[in-house]
Short mmCIF file of C-alpha atoms and ligand atoms in Angstrom, two decimals:
data_model
loop_
_atom_site.label_atom_id
_atom_site.label_comp_id
_atom_site.label_asym_id
_atom_site.label_seq_id
_atom_site.Cartn_x
_atom_site.Cartn_y
_atom_site.Cartn_z
CA UNK A 2 0.00 0.00 0.00
CA UNK A 3 1.28 3.46 -0.93
CA UNK A 4 1.41 5.88 1.93
CA UNK A 5 2.25 9.54 2.16
CA UNK A 6 5.75 10.22 3.34
CA UNK A 7 4.40 12.65 5.93
CA UNK A 8 2.12 12.19 8.92
CA UNK A 9 0.71 15.69 8.40
CA UNK A 10 1.44 16.50 4.74
CA UNK A 11 0.12 20.06 4.99
CA UNK A 12 2.00 21.27 8.05
CA UNK A 13 5.21 19.38 7.34
CA UNK A 14 5.59 21.10 3.98
CA UNK A 15 4.14 24.51 4.84
CA UNK A 16 6.11 27.37 3.23
CA UNK A 17 8.18 29.05 5.95
CA UNK A 18 6.26 32.34 5.84
CA UNK A 19 3.01 30.47 6.50
CA UNK A 20 4.69 28.36 9.15
CA UNK A 21 5.89 31.48 10.94
CA UNK A 22 2.43 33.06 10.69
CA UNK A 23 1.02 29.94 12.33
CA UNK A 24 3.66 30.08 15.07
CA UNK A 25 2.90 33.74 15.74
CA UNK A 26 -0.82 33.09 16.06
CA UNK A 27 -0.23 30.14 18.39
CA UNK A 28 2.34 32.01 20.44
CA UNK A 29 0.06 34.94 21.19
CA UNK A 30 -2.90 32.73 22.13
CA UNK A 31 -0.69 30.48 24.21
CA UNK A 32 0.72 33.41 26.19
CA UNK A 33 -2.76 34.86 26.75
CA UNK A 34 -3.99 31.52 28.01
CA UNK A 35 -0.95 30.89 30.24
CA UNK A 36 -1.28 34.38 31.74
CA UNK A 37 -4.98 33.85 32.44
CA UNK A 38 -4.64 30.40 34.00
CA UNK A 39 -1.21 29.85 35.56
CA UNK A 40 -0.04 31.78 38.67
CA UNK A 41 3.59 30.94 37.85
CA UNK A 42 3.39 32.68 34.47
CA UNK A 43 1.25 35.57 35.79
CA UNK A 44 3.96 36.30 38.32
CA UNK A 45 6.81 36.01 35.84
CA UNK A 46 5.12 38.05 33.09
CA UNK A 47 4.23 40.79 35.60
CA UNK A 48 7.76 40.91 37.00
CA UNK A 49 9.18 41.25 33.50
CA UNK A 50 6.58 43.85 32.48
CA UNK A 51 5.46 41.59 29.64
CA UNK A 52 1.91 41.48 28.35
CA UNK A 53 0.71 38.88 25.81
CA UNK A 54 -0.75 41.62 23.58
CA UNK A 55 2.83 42.85 22.99
CA UNK A 56 3.34 39.83 20.73
CA UNK A 57 2.99 41.38 17.27
CA UNK A 58 5.79 39.62 15.40
CA UNK A 59 7.81 36.49 16.13
CA UNK A 60 10.69 38.74 17.25
CA UNK A 61 8.51 39.83 20.17
CA UNK A 62 9.12 36.36 21.55
CA UNK A 63 12.25 37.86 23.06
CA UNK A 64 10.16 40.08 25.35
CA UNK A 65 8.96 36.97 27.20
CA UNK A 66 11.03 36.07 30.27
CA UNK A 67 12.90 32.75 30.24
CA UNK A 68 11.60 29.87 32.29
CA UNK A 69 14.21 27.80 34.11
CA UNK A 70 14.31 24.42 35.73
CA UNK A 71 15.49 26.09 38.95
CA UNK A 72 12.33 28.24 39.10
CA UNK A 73 10.21 25.20 38.47
CA UNK A 74 11.99 23.34 41.30
CA UNK A 75 11.55 26.30 43.66
CA UNK A 76 7.86 26.42 42.91
CA UNK A 77 7.53 22.67 43.61
CA UNK A 78 9.35 23.03 46.93
CA UNK A 79 7.28 26.02 48.05
CA UNK A 80 3.96 24.53 47.06
CA UNK A 81 4.19 20.74 46.96
CA UNK A 82 3.43 18.61 45.07
CA UNK A 83 3.17 20.49 41.79
CA UNK A 84 3.99 24.13 42.53
CA UNK A 85 1.91 26.92 40.99
CA UNK A 86 2.50 25.86 37.40
CA UNK A 87 -0.73 23.98 36.77
CA UNK A 88 -3.01 25.66 34.27
CA UNK A 89 -6.02 23.63 35.35
CA UNK A 90 -7.32 21.79 38.40
CA UNK A 91 -5.28 18.71 39.28
CA UNK A 92 -8.52 16.69 39.24
CA UNK A 93 -8.45 16.95 35.44
CA UNK A 94 -5.26 14.92 35.30
CA UNK A 95 -5.13 11.38 33.98
CA UNK A 96 -1.42 10.66 34.40
CA UNK A 97 1.44 11.37 36.77
CA UNK A 98 5.08 11.09 35.86
CA UNK A 99 8.54 12.18 36.93
CA UNK A 100 11.63 13.54 35.27
CA UNK A 101 14.78 11.50 35.16
CA UNK A 102 17.47 13.04 37.36
CA UNK A 103 19.41 15.82 35.69
CA UNK A 104 20.42 18.75 37.82
CA UNK A 105 18.14 18.78 40.86
CA UNK A 106 17.94 16.39 43.80
CA UNK A 107 14.15 16.45 43.94
CA UNK A 108 12.43 15.01 40.86
CA UNK A 109 10.11 17.24 38.87
CA UNK A 110 6.55 15.97 39.16
CA UNK A 111 4.32 16.36 36.16
CA UNK A 112 0.60 15.89 35.54
CA UNK A 113 -1.11 15.47 32.19
CA UNK A 114 -4.69 15.68 31.00
CA UNK A 115 -6.37 13.63 28.30
CA UNK A 116 -5.71 16.50 25.90
CA UNK A 117 -1.99 16.44 26.73
CA UNK A 118 -1.82 12.77 25.90
CA UNK A 119 -3.57 13.20 22.55
CA UNK A 120 -0.91 15.73 21.72
CA UNK A 121 1.99 13.72 23.16
CA UNK A 122 1.04 10.81 20.92
CA UNK A 123 0.52 13.03 17.92
CA UNK A 124 4.07 14.40 18.24
CA UNK A 125 5.46 10.87 18.31
CA UNK A 126 3.35 10.03 15.25
CA UNK A 127 5.08 12.83 13.31
CA UNK A 128 8.43 11.36 14.23
CA UNK A 129 7.92 7.65 13.81
CA UNK A 130 5.82 7.91 10.66
CA UNK A 131 8.54 10.22 9.34
CA UNK A 132 11.10 7.49 9.93
CA UNK A 133 8.93 4.93 8.17
CA UNK A 134 6.81 3.11 10.77
CA UNK A 135 3.61 1.91 9.05
CA UNK A 136 0.50 -0.11 10.05
CA UNK A 137 2.19 -3.32 8.80
CA UNK A 138 5.00 -2.97 11.31
CA UNK A 139 5.43 -5.11 14.42
CA UNK A 140 6.86 -2.82 17.04
CA UNK A 141 8.78 -3.80 20.14
CA UNK A 142 9.36 -1.54 23.12
CA UNK A 143 12.50 -2.41 25.09
CA UNK A 144 11.29 -0.14 27.87
CA UNK A 145 10.46 -0.46 31.56
CA UNK A 146 7.00 1.20 31.58
CA UNK A 147 7.49 2.99 34.92
CA UNK A 148 6.77 6.56 36.04
CA UNK A 149 9.51 7.87 33.74
CA UNK A 150 7.61 9.01 30.66
CA UNK A 151 10.19 7.71 28.14
CA UNK A 152 8.53 5.69 25.39
CA UNK A 153 4.95 5.78 26.70
CA UNK A 154 3.93 8.33 24.07
CA UNK A 155 5.63 6.33 21.32
CA UNK A 156 3.71 3.24 22.41
CA UNK A 157 0.37 5.03 22.02
CA UNK A 158 1.52 6.61 18.77
CA UNK A 159 2.24 3.19 17.27
CA UNK A 160 -1.24 2.02 18.26
CA UNK A 161 -2.71 5.19 16.78
CA UNK A 162 -1.07 4.67 13.41
CA UNK A 163 -2.14 1.03 13.42
CA UNK A 164 1.04 -0.96 14.05
CA UNK A 165 1.10 -4.06 16.23
CA UNK A 166 2.66 -3.11 19.56
CA UNK A 167 4.55 -5.43 21.89
CA UNK A 168 5.30 -3.92 25.30
CA UNK A 169 8.56 -5.54 26.37
CA UNK A 170 8.60 -4.36 29.98
CA UNK A 171 9.77 -6.33 33.06
CA UNK A 172 11.69 -9.06 31.24
CA UNK A 173 15.27 -10.17 31.00
CA UNK A 174 17.32 -9.08 28.00
CA UNK A 175 17.43 -12.71 26.83
CA UNK A 176 13.64 -12.99 26.94
CA UNK A 177 13.32 -9.76 24.99
CA UNK A 178 15.68 -11.00 22.28
CA UNK A 179 13.71 -14.24 21.95
CA UNK A 180 10.44 -12.29 21.61
CA UNK A 181 11.92 -9.99 18.99
CA UNK A 182 12.79 -12.98 16.84
CA UNK A 183 9.75 -15.19 17.54
CA UNK A 184 7.17 -12.47 16.97
CA UNK A 185 8.73 -11.18 13.76
CA UNK A 186 9.40 -7.72 15.15
CA UNK A 187 10.29 -5.17 12.45
CA UNK A 188 10.82 -2.06 14.59
CA UNK A 189 12.53 -1.73 17.96
CA UNK A 190 12.34 1.28 20.27
CA UNK A 191 15.28 1.57 22.65
CA UNK A 192 17.93 3.84 24.08
CA UNK A 193 21.19 3.63 22.10
CA UNK A 194 22.98 2.03 25.06
CA UNK A 195 20.36 -0.65 25.47
CA UNK A 196 20.18 -1.34 21.73
CA UNK A 197 23.90 -2.06 21.88
CA UNK A 198 23.42 -4.22 24.95
CA UNK A 199 20.67 -6.24 23.25
CA UNK A 200 23.04 -6.90 20.37
CA UNK A 201 25.93 -7.93 22.63
CA UNK A 202 23.67 -10.25 24.60
CA UNK A 203 22.32 -11.79 21.41
CA UNK A 204 25.87 -12.58 20.30
CA UNK A 205 26.48 -14.36 23.60
CA UNK A 206 23.32 -16.36 22.89
CA UNK A 207 24.70 -17.27 19.46
CA UNK A 208 22.13 -15.15 17.65
CA UNK A 209 22.91 -12.82 14.75
CA UNK A 210 20.21 -10.15 14.94
CA UNK A 211 21.06 -8.76 11.52
CA UNK A 212 20.30 -12.13 9.90
CA UNK A 213 17.90 -13.86 12.25
CA UNK A 214 15.55 -11.02 13.13
CA UNK A 215 13.22 -9.10 10.81
CA UNK A 216 14.11 -5.80 12.44
CA UNK A 217 14.68 -3.13 9.79
CA UNK A 218 14.21 0.01 11.96
CA UNK A 219 15.59 0.86 15.38
CA UNK A 220 14.18 4.08 16.83
CA UNK A 221 16.41 5.65 19.41
CA UNK A 222 15.68 8.11 22.19
CA UNK A 223 16.74 9.04 25.71
CA UNK A 224 20.42 9.72 24.97
CA UNK A 225 22.10 11.95 22.39
CA UNK A 226 24.00 9.01 20.84
CA UNK A 227 21.37 8.38 18.17
CA UNK A 228 22.88 11.15 16.04
CA UNK A 229 26.55 10.41 16.68
CA UNK A 230 27.77 8.91 13.38
CA UNK A 231 30.09 6.29 14.94
CA UNK A 232 27.43 4.98 17.32
CA UNK A 233 24.76 5.02 14.65
CA UNK A 234 26.98 3.16 12.20
CA UNK A 235 27.82 0.52 14.79
CA UNK A 236 24.16 -0.01 15.67
CA UNK A 237 23.07 -0.15 12.03
CA UNK A 238 25.69 -2.82 11.31
CA UNK A 239 24.82 -4.78 14.43
CA UNK A 240 21.09 -4.85 13.78
CA UNK A 241 21.17 -4.80 9.98
CA UNK A 242 18.62 -2.00 10.28
CA UNK A 243 18.30 1.74 9.85
CA UNK A 244 18.59 3.66 13.12
CA UNK A 245 16.62 6.86 13.61
CA UNK A 246 17.19 9.44 16.30
CA UNK A 247 14.47 11.22 18.26
CA UNK A 248 14.70 13.47 21.29
CA UNK A 249 12.21 14.69 23.81
CA UNK A 250 12.06 16.01 27.35
CA UNK A 251 10.04 14.95 30.34
CA UNK A 252 9.19 18.61 30.89
CA UNK A 253 7.45 18.54 27.50
CA UNK A 254 6.25 14.95 27.81
CA UNK A 255 7.05 14.06 24.22
CA UNK A 256 9.53 14.52 21.38
CA UNK A 257 10.17 17.83 19.67
CA UNK A 258 12.66 16.59 17.06
CA UNK A 259 13.01 13.47 14.91
CA UNK A 260 15.13 12.05 12.15
CA UNK A 261 13.24 11.41 8.91
CA UNK A 262 13.79 8.37 6.70
CA UNK A 263 16.17 10.39 4.48
CA UNK A 264 18.60 10.49 7.42
CA UNK A 265 20.09 13.96 6.85
CA UNK A 266 22.54 13.69 9.74
CA UNK A 267 20.22 15.43 12.13
CA UNK A 268 16.68 15.78 13.38
CA UNK A 269 13.80 17.88 12.04
CA UNK A 270 12.16 20.24 14.52
CA UNK A 271 8.36 19.82 14.76
CA UNK A 272 7.91 23.50 14.05
CA UNK A 273 4.12 23.66 13.87
CA UNK A 274 4.00 22.70 17.58
CA UNK A 275 7.23 24.14 18.95
CA UNK A 276 9.25 27.28 18.64
CA UNK A 277 12.87 26.32 19.09
CA UNK A 278 15.26 29.23 19.60
CA UNK A 279 19.03 28.78 19.61
CA UNK A 280 20.81 31.41 21.70
CA UNK A 281 24.34 32.16 22.72
CA UNK A 282 24.21 30.89 26.33
CA UNK A 283 26.28 33.83 27.60
CA UNK A 284 24.77 36.79 25.76
CA UNK A 285 21.28 35.29 25.16
CA UNK A 286 21.51 36.65 21.60
CA UNK A 287 20.21 34.41 18.80
CA UNK A 288 22.82 32.52 16.79
CA UNK A 289 22.49 31.60 13.10
CA UNK A 290 22.59 28.36 11.15
CA UNK A 291 25.78 26.42 11.76
CA UNK A 292 26.52 27.99 15.14
CA UNK A 293 26.33 26.17 18.45
CA UNK A 294 23.94 27.55 21.02
CA UNK A 295 21.52 26.71 23.80
CA UNK A 296 18.13 25.31 22.89
CA UNK A 297 15.19 27.34 24.23
CA UNK A 298 11.81 25.70 23.77
CA UNK A 299 8.24 26.99 23.67
CA UNK A 300 5.79 24.13 23.44
CA UNK A 301 2.24 24.89 22.31
CA UNK A 302 0.85 21.50 23.15
CA UNK A 303 1.61 21.31 26.85
CA UNK A 304 -1.81 21.84 28.37
CA UNK A 305 -1.39 21.17 32.07
CA UNK A 306 1.95 22.92 32.49
CA UNK A 307 2.55 25.67 29.92
CA UNK A 308 6.19 25.66 28.85
CA UNK A 309 7.28 29.04 27.51
CA UNK A 310 10.88 29.94 26.60
CA UNK A 311 12.20 27.11 28.71
CA UNK A 312 15.99 27.03 29.00
CA UNK A 313 16.99 23.45 28.28
CA UNK A 314 20.82 23.79 28.51
CA UNK A 315 20.95 21.43 25.54
CA UNK A 316 23.68 22.21 23.03
CA UNK A 317 22.42 22.33 19.43
CA UNK A 318 23.23 23.66 15.96
CA UNK A 319 20.50 24.52 13.45
CA UNK A 320 20.68 23.74 9.74
CA UNK A 321 18.10 24.90 7.17
CA UNK A 322 15.32 22.51 6.16
CA UNK A 323 16.74 22.42 2.62
CA UNK A 324 19.69 20.39 3.97
CA UNK A 325 17.36 17.38 3.78
CA UNK A 326 15.86 15.90 0.61
CA UNK A 327 12.55 14.83 2.19
CA UNK A 328 10.69 18.03 1.32
CA UNK A 329 9.83 19.03 4.88
CA UNK A 330 10.11 22.75 5.50
CA UNK A 331 11.11 22.22 9.11
CA UNK A 332 14.61 23.17 10.15
CA UNK A 333 17.06 20.60 11.38
CA UNK A 334 19.29 20.20 14.40
CA UNK A 335 22.43 19.02 12.71
CA UNK A 336 23.80 16.18 14.84
CA UNK A 337 20.70 16.15 17.07
CA UNK A 338 21.28 17.17 20.68
CA UNK A 339 25.05 17.54 20.87
CA UNK A 340 25.63 17.87 24.59
CA UNK A 341 25.03 20.14 27.55
CA UNK A 342 25.99 23.69 28.38
CA UNK A 343 26.18 22.93 32.08
CA UNK A 344 29.08 20.78 33.17
CA UNK A 345 27.31 18.10 35.13
CA UNK A 346 28.31 14.55 34.20
CA UNK A 347 26.35 11.43 34.92
CA UNK A 348 28.58 8.46 35.77
CA UNK A 349 26.77 5.18 36.43
CA UNK A 350 23.80 7.07 37.82
CA UNK A 351 25.77 9.46 40.03
CA UNK A 352 25.93 13.19 39.34
CA UNK A 353 29.50 14.42 39.14
CA UNK A 354 30.36 18.11 39.04
CA UNK A 355 33.92 18.62 37.80
CA UNK A 356 34.30 21.67 40.06
CA UNK A 357 33.58 19.56 43.13
CA UNK A 358 36.13 16.97 42.01
CA UNK A 359 38.73 19.67 41.49
CA UNK A 360 38.10 21.06 44.98
CA UNK A 361 38.97 17.66 46.46
CA UNK A 362 42.07 17.20 44.29
CA UNK A 363 43.31 20.65 45.29
CA UNK A 364 43.40 19.56 48.94
CA UNK A 365 46.52 17.56 47.99
CA UNK A 366 49.43 19.98 47.51
CA UNK A 367 51.62 17.19 46.12
CA UNK A 368 49.46 17.03 42.99
CA UNK A 369 50.64 19.28 40.21
CA UNK A 370 48.49 18.94 37.09
CA UNK A 371 45.45 16.71 36.69
CA UNK A 372 42.80 15.71 34.22
CA UNK A 373 39.33 14.29 34.76
CA UNK A 374 38.98 11.65 32.07
CA UNK A 375 35.57 10.10 31.46
CA UNK A 376 35.40 7.09 29.17
CA UNK A 377 33.36 4.03 28.32
CA UNK A 378 34.62 0.57 29.14
CA UNK A 379 33.74 -2.17 26.65
CA UNK A 380 31.16 0.18 25.13
CA UNK A 381 28.89 -0.27 28.12
CA UNK A 382 30.15 0.99 31.42
CA UNK A 383 31.05 4.60 32.11
CA UNK A 384 34.29 5.12 34.00
CA UNK A 385 35.91 8.17 35.54
CA UNK A 386 39.67 8.35 35.81
CA UNK A 387 41.71 11.07 37.48
CA UNK A 388 45.02 11.35 35.67
CA UNK A 389 47.53 13.26 37.73
CA UNK A 390 51.14 14.34 37.94
CA UNK A 391 53.03 14.53 41.23
CA UNK A 392 55.21 17.55 41.90
CA UNK A 393 58.95 16.94 41.73
CA UNK A 394 60.27 16.06 45.17
CA UNK A 395 56.91 14.63 46.35
CA UNK A 396 57.13 11.23 44.61
CA UNK A 397 57.35 9.33 47.90
CA UNK A 398 53.85 10.50 48.86
CA UNK A 399 52.22 8.72 45.91
CA UNK A 400 51.12 5.37 47.44
CA UNK A 401 49.48 7.04 50.42
CA UNK A 402 48.00 9.79 48.27
CA UNK A 403 46.48 7.31 45.81
CA UNK A 404 44.73 5.49 48.62
CA UNK A 405 43.41 8.60 50.39
CA UNK A 406 42.28 10.41 47.23
CA UNK A 407 40.32 7.37 46.02
CA UNK A 408 38.55 7.25 49.37
CA UNK A 409 37.84 10.99 49.48
CA UNK A 410 36.39 11.08 45.97
CA UNK A 411 34.20 8.04 46.59
CA UNK A 412 32.82 9.33 49.87
CA UNK A 413 31.86 12.65 48.23
CA UNK A 414 30.06 10.79 45.40
CA UNK A 415 27.77 8.19 46.93
CA UNK A 416 30.53 5.58 46.87
CA UNK A 417 31.28 5.96 43.16
CA UNK A 418 34.62 4.37 42.29
CA UNK A 419 37.14 6.74 40.70
CA UNK A 420 40.20 5.33 38.93
CA UNK A 421 43.43 7.15 39.77
CA UNK A 422 46.24 7.07 37.26
CA UNK A 423 49.65 8.64 37.84
CA UNK A 424 51.25 10.13 34.74
CA UNK A 425 54.91 10.97 34.18
CA UNK A 426 55.68 14.58 34.87
CA UNK A 427 54.96 16.81 31.87
CA UNK A 428 52.68 14.36 30.06
CA UNK A 429 49.43 16.15 30.83
CA UNK A 430 48.75 19.38 29.03
CA UNK A 431 49.31 22.25 31.47
CA UNK A 432 46.28 24.37 30.74
CA UNK A 433 45.24 27.70 32.13
CA UNK A 434 41.58 27.06 31.46
CA UNK A 435 39.72 24.91 33.89
CA UNK A 436 37.41 23.52 31.21
CA UNK A 437 40.31 21.81 29.46
CA UNK A 438 40.97 19.65 32.50
CA UNK A 439 37.83 17.72 31.69
CA UNK A 440 37.87 15.19 28.86
CA UNK A 441 34.69 13.29 28.12
CA UNK A 442 35.79 10.55 25.72
CA UNK A 443 32.51 8.67 25.75
CA UNK A 444 30.80 8.27 22.38
CA UNK A 445 27.88 10.06 24.04
CA UNK A 446 28.01 13.13 26.20
CA UNK A 447 25.59 11.75 28.76
CA UNK A 448 22.98 13.78 30.55
ZN1 ZN B 95 14.02 15.10 6.15
#
């Protein structure tokens, strides 16, 4: 059966002037509604002297104050459980979920209405239809189905577009691999790390997924690796399938970007439902195509919790829609989400702030230069190694220092094991800039 290439042929190919006119109309209405319903936004708009009727062109977007995760957290702490961000009575909610840990200690709690979920699924439909999922597909979710929103929306989206859905929650990796083969699965949804793990496990079981499974599409989300060429290439070889990147945020509840089946080396922005600004994170001035900046999102679909000019700290680079041959008029994030503007690193589930590590290292005067080296062992396990040089004349302190420093670093990081590696004097680059002391050699800059 011949299908359209697009889920929403009209909006996905809308000339840019018409697309921007649509965004402007939505933006103004959305601000009016948020101001009328949400104490959080009333307060912020008033403080900034912003009124929704000031929105006359898309440039007026810049009059709207930014929304930050820190403010959201503060609001949750002051008025548990949900803060003053809800645009409607909590009794209208049909679903509760949490963010995965990023910067804060307390999770962000989110509620959604029926309307939110219709929209959440619709956004996933844009993305997965765009990558080629069709009613004939048999779709497998290698996903835990907990209170982390993850692939929930994608699950419903697959049902909506008529595919056969297999929820693969609460099973061993081996059992999942067997199901994928037995049930003739054609499309797998997974994080990049887990897709790699499934493949490695299958090899141990003597199974060649590329030959013995019918999988021809792997849809990736949850980590930026889906757009890193080396990772993508490895996964495509391993599975004998095309791998498509998507990215979303728990704060939005769904995806805002997806890779189309033409695989242009990046992800289209769903521009009829989001305004994605890219700003210089220091000056807050917009940057052009081909320049790295911070992603700022305004999401028109979020009904329960209006998200307006939300600072994501994601590092992105826009490319014009014409970079891709699919005919969509939606701009692209070249290379997907490339990393983070804040310096937090996640190592085996523990948050590590390089500044905190440096503070501990600096308590040892015998250490001259050092480097925090983050890497991935056997493509699966993240490791953190402190490479250091001992000052001349202090060499005898090394064995004792190695022992104490390992203990100090672990006790400041929930028991996380740091590797300590002594380098010959003069091997490490002696930098002036603190940032250069951190090397993240993982194929993915993890959240
Ligand atoms: Zn495309």
